[in-house]
Coordinates of C-alpha atoms in Angstrom, one line a residue:
M1 CA -29.0 -31.5 23.8
T2 CA -27.3 -30.6 27.1
H3 CA -30.4 -31.8 28.9
K4 CA -30.2 -35.3 27.5
V5 CA -29.3 -38.1 29.9
W6 CA -26.8 -39.6 27.4
F7 CA -25.0 -36.3 27.0
R8 CA -24.6 -35.7 30.8
T9 CA -23.4 -39.3 31.2
A10 CA -20.8 -38.9 28.5
V11 CA -19.6 -35.6 30.1
A12 CA -19.4 -37.3 33.5
I13 CA -17.4 -40.2 32.1
I14 CA -15.0 -37.8 30.3
F15 CA -14.4 -35.8 33.5
L16 CA -13.9 -38.9 35.5
L17 CA -11.2 -40.2 33.1
L18 CA -9.5 -36.8 33.2
I19 CA -9.5 -36.8 37.0
I20 CA -8.0 -40.4 37.0
R21 CA -5.4 -39.3 34.5
L22 CA -4.4 -36.2 36.6
F23 CA -4.3 -38.3 39.7
M24 CA -1.9 -40.8 38.0
E25 CA 0.3 -37.9 37.0
V26 CA 0.7 -36.5 40.5
Q27 CA 0.3 -39.8 42.4
G28 CA 3.8 -39.3 44.0
I29 CA 2.3 -36.4 46.1
F30 CA -0.1 -38.8 47.6
S31 CA 2.4 -41.6 48.5
P32 CA 2.2 -40.9 52.3
I33 CA -1.6 -41.3 52.0
F34 CA -1.1 -44.7 50.2
V35 CA 1.3 -45.8 53.0
V36 CA -1.3 -45.0 55.7
A37 CA -4.1 -46.6 53.6
Q38 CA -2.0 -49.8 53.2
T39 CA -1.3 -49.9 56.9
I40 CA -4.9 -49.6 58.1
F41 CA -6.5 -51.6 55.2
L42 CA -6.3 -55.0 56.7
P43 CA -7.3 -54.2 60.3
L44 CA -10.1 -51.9 59.0
L45 CA -11.3 -54.7 56.8
I46 CA -11.3 -57.3 59.6
G47 CA -12.9 -54.8 61.9
G48 CA -15.7 -54.2 59.4
V49 CA -16.3 -57.9 59.0
L50 CA -16.4 -58.4 62.8
F51 CA -18.7 -55.4 63.1
Y52 CA -21.3 -57.1 60.8
L53 CA -21.0 -60.3 62.8
T54 CA -21.3 -58.7 66.2
R55 CA -23.8 -55.9 65.5
P56 CA -26.9 -58.2 65.9
V57 CA -25.4 -59.1 69.4
L58 CA -25.0 -55.4 70.2
Y59 CA -28.6 -54.7 69.3
F60 CA -29.9 -57.7 71.2
L61 CA -28.0 -56.7 74.4
Q62 CA -29.2 -53.1 74.1
E63 CA -32.8 -54.3 73.8
K64 CA -32.3 -56.2 77.0
G65 CA -31.3 -53.0 78.8
F66 CA -27.5 -53.1 78.5
P67 CA -25.8 -49.7 78.1
K68 CA -23.8 -49.5 74.9
W69 CA -20.4 -49.6 76.6
S70 CA -21.3 -52.6 78.7
A71 CA -22.7 -54.4 75.6
I72 CA -19.5 -53.7 73.7
L73 CA -17.4 -54.9 76.6
L74 CA -19.5 -58.1 76.8
I75 CA -19.0 -58.6 73.0
F76 CA -15.2 -58.5 73.5
V77 CA -15.5 -61.0 76.3
L78 CA -17.4 -63.3 74.0
L79 CA -14.9 -62.9 71.2
G80 CA -12.1 -63.5 73.7
A81 CA -13.8 -66.7 74.9
I82 CA -14.2 -67.9 71.3
I83 CA -10.5 -67.2 70.5
W84 CA -9.5 -69.0 73.7
L85 CA -11.6 -72.0 72.9
F86 CA -10.0 -72.1 69.4
Y87 CA -6.5 -71.8 71.0
I88 CA -7.2 -74.6 73.5
L89 CA -9.2 -77.1 71.3
I90 CA -8.1 -76.6 67.7
A91 CA -4.9 -74.6 67.5
P92 CA -2.7 -77.5 68.9
I93 CA -4.1 -79.9 66.3
V94 CA -3.6 -77.5 63.5
A95 CA -0.1 -76.5 64.6
S96 CA 0.9 -80.1 64.8
Q97 CA -0.4 -80.8 61.4
I98 CA 1.4 -77.7 60.0
N99 CA 4.7 -78.9 61.5
S100 CA 4.2 -82.4 60.1
F101 CA 3.3 -81.0 56.7
V102 CA 6.3 -78.7 56.6
N103 CA 8.6 -81.6 57.5
N104 CA 7.0 -83.9 54.9
A105 CA 6.8 -81.2 52.2
P106 CA 9.9 -82.4 50.3
G107 CA 8.5 -85.9 50.1
I108 CA 5.1 -84.7 49.0
I109 CA 6.7 -82.5 46.3
R110 CA 8.8 -85.4 45.0
S111 CA 5.8 -87.8 44.9
T112 CA 3.7 -85.1 43.1
E113 CA 6.5 -84.7 40.6
E114 CA 6.6 -88.4 40.0
Y115 CA 2.9 -88.5 39.3
I116 CA 3.3 -85.6 36.9
R117 CA 6.2 -87.2 35.1
S118 CA 4.2 -90.4 34.8
L119 CA 1.4 -88.5 33.2
L120 CA 3.7 -86.6 31.0
S121 CA 5.4 -89.7 29.8
Q122 CA 2.3 -90.4 27.8
R123 CA 2.3 -87.1 26.1
E124 CA 3.8 -88.4 22.9
H125 CA 0.4 -89.9 22.2
L126 CA -1.2 -86.4 22.4
P127 CA -1.4 -83.7 19.7
A128 CA 1.6 -81.4 19.3
S129 CA -0.2 -78.3 20.7
V130 CA -1.2 -80.3 23.8
Q131 CA 2.4 -81.6 24.2
E132 CA 3.6 -78.0 24.2
Q133 CA 1.1 -77.0 27.0
A134 CA 2.1 -80.1 29.0
N135 CA 5.8 -79.3 28.7
S136 CA 5.1 -75.7 29.8
I137 CA 3.1 -76.9 32.8
A138 CA 5.9 -79.3 33.8
G139 CA 8.5 -76.5 33.6
Q140 CA 6.3 -74.2 35.7
F141 CA 5.8 -76.9 38.3
S142 CA 9.5 -77.5 38.5
D143 CA 10.1 -73.8 39.1
W144 CA 7.4 -73.8 41.8
A145 CA 8.9 -76.8 43.5
S146 CA 12.4 -75.3 43.6
N147 CA 11.0 -72.1 45.1
V148 CA 8.7 -73.6 47.7
G149 CA 11.2 -73.2 50.5
S150 CA 11.6 -69.5 49.9
W151 CA 7.8 -69.2 49.6
I152 CA 7.3 -70.8 53.0
V153 CA 9.8 -68.4 54.6
S154 CA 8.1 -65.4 52.9
F155 CA 4.7 -66.7 54.0
L156 CA 5.8 -67.1 57.7
S157 CA 7.3 -63.6 57.7
G158 CA 4.2 -62.1 56.2
L159 CA 2.1 -64.0 58.8
V160 CA 4.2 -62.4 61.6
S161 CA 3.8 -59.0 60.1
G162 CA 0.1 -59.6 59.7
V163 CA -0.3 -60.7 63.3
L164 CA 1.3 -57.4 64.5
T165 CA -1.0 -55.5 62.2
L166 CA -4.0 -57.2 63.7
I167 CA -3.3 -55.5 67.0
L168 CA -5.2 -52.5 65.5
V169 CA -8.4 -54.6 64.9
P170 CA -9.9 -54.2 68.4
F171 CA -9.5 -50.4 68.2
F172 CA -11.3 -50.2 64.8
L173 CA -14.0 -52.5 66.0
V174 CA -14.7 -50.5 69.2
Y175 CA -15.1 -47.2 67.4
I176 CA -17.2 -48.8 64.5
L177 CA -19.6 -50.3 67.1
I178 CA -19.8 -47.0 69.0
D179 CA -20.2 -44.6 66.0
H180 CA -21.7 -46.7 63.2
Q181 CA -25.2 -45.1 63.6
K182 CA -23.7 -41.6 63.0
F183 CA -22.3 -42.3 59.6
A184 CA -25.6 -42.1 57.6
P185 CA -26.9 -38.9 59.2
F186 CA -23.4 -37.3 58.7
V187 CA -23.4 -38.0 55.0
A188 CA -27.1 -37.1 54.6
H189 CA -26.9 -33.7 56.3
F190 CA -25.0 -32.4 53.3
F191 CA -28.3 -32.8 51.4
S192 CA -31.9 -31.7 51.9
G193 CA -35.4 -32.7 51.0
E194 CA -35.9 -35.8 48.7
R195 CA -32.2 -36.1 48.1
R196 CA -31.5 -36.5 51.8
A197 CA -34.1 -39.3 51.9
W198 CA -32.6 -40.9 48.8
I199 CA -29.1 -40.8 50.3
R200 CA -30.4 -42.4 53.5
K201 CA -32.2 -45.2 51.6
T202 CA -29.2 -45.9 49.4
L203 CA -26.8 -46.1 52.4
H204 CA -29.3 -48.4 54.1
D205 CA -29.5 -50.7 50.9
V206 CA -25.6 -50.7 50.8
D207 CA -25.5 -51.7 54.4
E208 CA -28.0 -54.5 53.9
T209 CA -26.0 -55.7 50.8
L210 CA -22.8 -55.9 52.8
K211 CA -24.4 -57.6 55.7
A212 CA -26.0 -60.2 53.5
Y213 CA -22.8 -60.9 51.7
I214 CA -20.4 -61.0 54.7
V215 CA -22.6 -62.9 57.1
G216 CA -23.8 -65.3 54.4
Q217 CA -20.4 -65.9 52.9
L218 CA -18.8 -66.6 56.2
F219 CA -21.6 -69.0 57.3
V220 CA -21.3 -70.8 53.9
S221 CA -17.5 -71.1 54.3
L222 CA -17.7 -72.5 57.8
S223 CA -20.4 -74.9 56.7
V224 CA -18.4 -76.2 53.8
G225 CA -15.3 -76.4 56.0
T226 CA -17.2 -78.5 58.5
M227 CA -18.5 -80.8 55.8
L228 CA -14.9 -81.3 54.4
L229 CA -13.5 -81.9 57.9
I230 CA -16.1 -84.6 58.6
G231 CA -15.5 -86.2 55.2
Y232 CA -11.7 -86.1 55.5
L233 CA -11.9 -87.6 59.0
I234 CA -14.1 -90.4 57.8
I235 CA -11.8 -91.5 55.1
G236 CA -8.7 -91.0 57.3
L237 CA -7.0 -88.3 55.2
D238 CA -3.8 -86.9 56.5
Y239 CA -3.8 -83.2 57.7
A240 CA -7.6 -83.2 57.8
F241 CA -7.9 -80.1 60.1
L242 CA -5.4 -78.1 58.1
L243 CA -7.0 -79.0 54.7
A244 CA -10.5 -78.2 56.1
L245 CA -9.2 -74.8 57.2
I246 CA -7.8 -74.2 53.8
G247 CA -11.3 -75.1 52.4
V248 CA -12.8 -72.5 54.8
G249 CA -10.4 -69.8 53.6
T250 CA -10.8 -70.5 49.8
N251 CA -14.6 -70.7 50.0
V252 CA -14.6 -67.0 50.8
I253 CA -14.1 -66.7 47.0
P254 CA -17.5 -67.4 45.5
F255 CA -17.8 -70.3 42.9
L256 CA -14.0 -70.7 42.4
G257 CA -13.2 -71.3 46.1
P258 CA -14.3 -75.0 46.2
Y259 CA -12.1 -75.8 43.2
L260 CA -9.1 -74.2 44.9
A261 CA -9.8 -76.0 48.1
V262 CA -9.6 -79.5 46.5
I263 CA -6.2 -79.0 44.9
P264 CA -4.0 -79.4 48.1
A265 CA -6.4 -82.2 49.3
L266 CA -6.0 -84.1 46.1
I267 CA -2.2 -83.8 46.3
V268 CA -2.1 -85.1 49.8
A269 CA -4.5 -87.9 48.9
L270 CA -2.4 -89.0 45.9
V271 CA 0.7 -89.2 48.1
Q272 CA -1.1 -91.0 50.9
D273 CA -3.0 -93.5 48.7
P274 CA -4.2 -92.9 45.1
I275 CA -7.7 -94.3 45.9
M276 CA -7.9 -91.5 48.5
A277 CA -8.0 -88.9 45.6
L278 CA -11.3 -90.4 44.4
Y279 CA -12.7 -90.2 47.9
V280 CA -11.6 -86.6 48.2
A281 CA -13.2 -85.7 44.8
I282 CA -16.5 -87.4 46.0
I283 CA -16.5 -85.5 49.3
M284 CA -15.9 -82.2 47.5
I285 CA -18.7 -82.8 45.0
V286 CA -21.1 -83.7 47.8
A287 CA -20.1 -80.7 49.8
Q288 CA -20.4 -78.4 46.8
Q289 CA -23.9 -79.7 45.9
I290 CA -25.2 -79.3 49.5
E291 CA -23.7 -75.8 49.6
G292 CA -25.0 -74.7 46.2
N293 CA -28.5 -76.2 46.4
L294 CA -29.3 -76.0 50.1
I295 CA -27.1 -73.7 52.2
T296 CA -26.4 -70.7 49.9
P297 CA -30.0 -70.3 48.7
N298 CA -31.4 -70.4 52.2
V299 CA -28.7 -68.3 53.8
M300 CA -28.0 -65.6 51.2
G301 CA -31.2 -65.9 49.1
N302 CA -31.4 -63.3 46.4
A303 CA -29.8 -60.6 48.4
L304 CA -27.0 -60.1 45.9
N305 CA -28.8 -61.3 42.8
V306 CA -25.6 -61.6 40.7
H307 CA -25.5 -64.1 37.9
P308 CA -22.8 -66.8 38.3
L309 CA -21.2 -66.0 35.0
T310 CA -20.9 -62.4 36.0
V311 CA -19.2 -63.4 39.3
I312 CA -16.7 -65.6 37.5
T313 CA -15.9 -62.8 35.0
I314 CA -15.5 -60.3 37.9
I315 CA -13.2 -62.5 39.9
L316 CA -10.9 -63.3 36.9
A317 CA -10.7 -59.7 35.9
A318 CA -10.1 -58.5 39.5
G319 CA -7.4 -61.1 40.0
N320 CA -5.5 -59.8 37.1
I321 CA -5.8 -56.2 38.2
A322 CA -5.3 -56.5 42.0
G323 CA -4.2 -60.0 42.8
I324 CA -5.6 -62.0 45.7
W325 CA -7.3 -58.9 47.3
G326 CA -9.0 -58.2 44.1
I327 CA -10.4 -61.8 44.0
I328 CA -11.6 -61.5 47.6
L329 CA -13.2 -58.1 47.4
A330 CA -14.4 -58.0 43.8
V331 CA -17.8 -59.6 44.4
P332 CA -18.9 -57.4 47.4
F333 CA -17.6 -54.3 45.6
Y334 CA -19.6 -55.2 42.5
A335 CA -22.7 -55.9 44.7
V336 CA -22.4 -52.5 46.4
L337 CA -21.8 -50.7 43.1
K338 CA -24.8 -52.5 41.6
T339 CA -27.0 -51.4 44.6
I340 CA -25.9 -47.8 44.1
V341 CA -26.6 -47.9 40.4
T342 CA -29.9 -49.5 40.9
N343 CA -31.0 -46.8 43.3
I344 CA -29.8 -44.1 40.9
Y345 CA -31.8 -45.7 38.1
S346 CA -34.9 -46.0 40.2
K347 CA -34.6 -42.4 41.2
R348 CA -34.2 -41.3 37.6
K349 CA -37.4 -43.3 36.7
E350 CA -39.3 -41.7 39.5
I351 CA -38.2 -38.2 38.4
T352 CA -39.2 -38.9 34.8
R353 CA -42.6 -40.2 35.9
K354 CA -43.3 -37.2 38.0
A355 CA -42.2 -34.9 35.2
R356 CA -44.6 -36.6 32.8
E357 CA -47.5 -36.4 35.4
D358 CA -46.8 -32.7 35.8
L359 CA -46.8 -32.2 32.0
Y360 CA -50.2 -33.8 31.6

């Protein structure tokens, strides 16, 4: 019985649960490690994303005869030029719209509350259960509106702290670009024979999965943001650049991102002119259809091969467990885990097939 796959799997799960339980009991010992991990998490994450975006440029320059150090230096020059162009061309517009939005935020909140009160005034015609939900939503919105000032201050302070943390990003990016080809051999040298070949293949598949997700998702987000910006400018929506940037940020979250992006745009449209809300909804539907039926299939293809219902379930569960970071990282984490499990399953099938061939 000890040779059965199900028995070994059960024992492995039991040992894993015991290790997790022991780790939870002594987690105070590891608090310094948690502090260090929290400090480097964001710059390491951004450095990893930039690595997948700049690695093709690095390989291209090396093929053209550039030494690695000069190629990396040229990459940083290109990144600096892109940031400078953003600062010159787009940042002033976005900063102006942010200042205007902050100044007009009280009026926007009041107008939104009036629309909600107008809608809730009709709740006596609704069933009792729906009335209770409506009252609950109204109370939650009032709490949100009363705390919006403190949230803005907290957001700005967090933004400043985040900017200071981003100073570490170039250092991580440099060393990842220099040493990324050493990682797979370093891990594989602990194994030998077929296991080493399997480890190299699995690491390569994980690398391809991450590359497909990061590059594809960022391209999709930028494409959707561009479409939203064009649509908002055509209809003359206030804060068009700011709302389009929000759309770029929220579209990093698969499937749910477009629905999150439309909420602030609808609020601004209702305050500006109620008919604008209809135009915003049409723009979002058109952009989402183009993204879902044209851009995503051609950019990401079947690289992840994850069912939409699975993605939604993962995002909702990860959001309850780990908040916003769980929502952002859940899908790539699942894709990587699925790649590893698929490779393990394929290897088990191969071992079973060879055992049967040897038997006969």
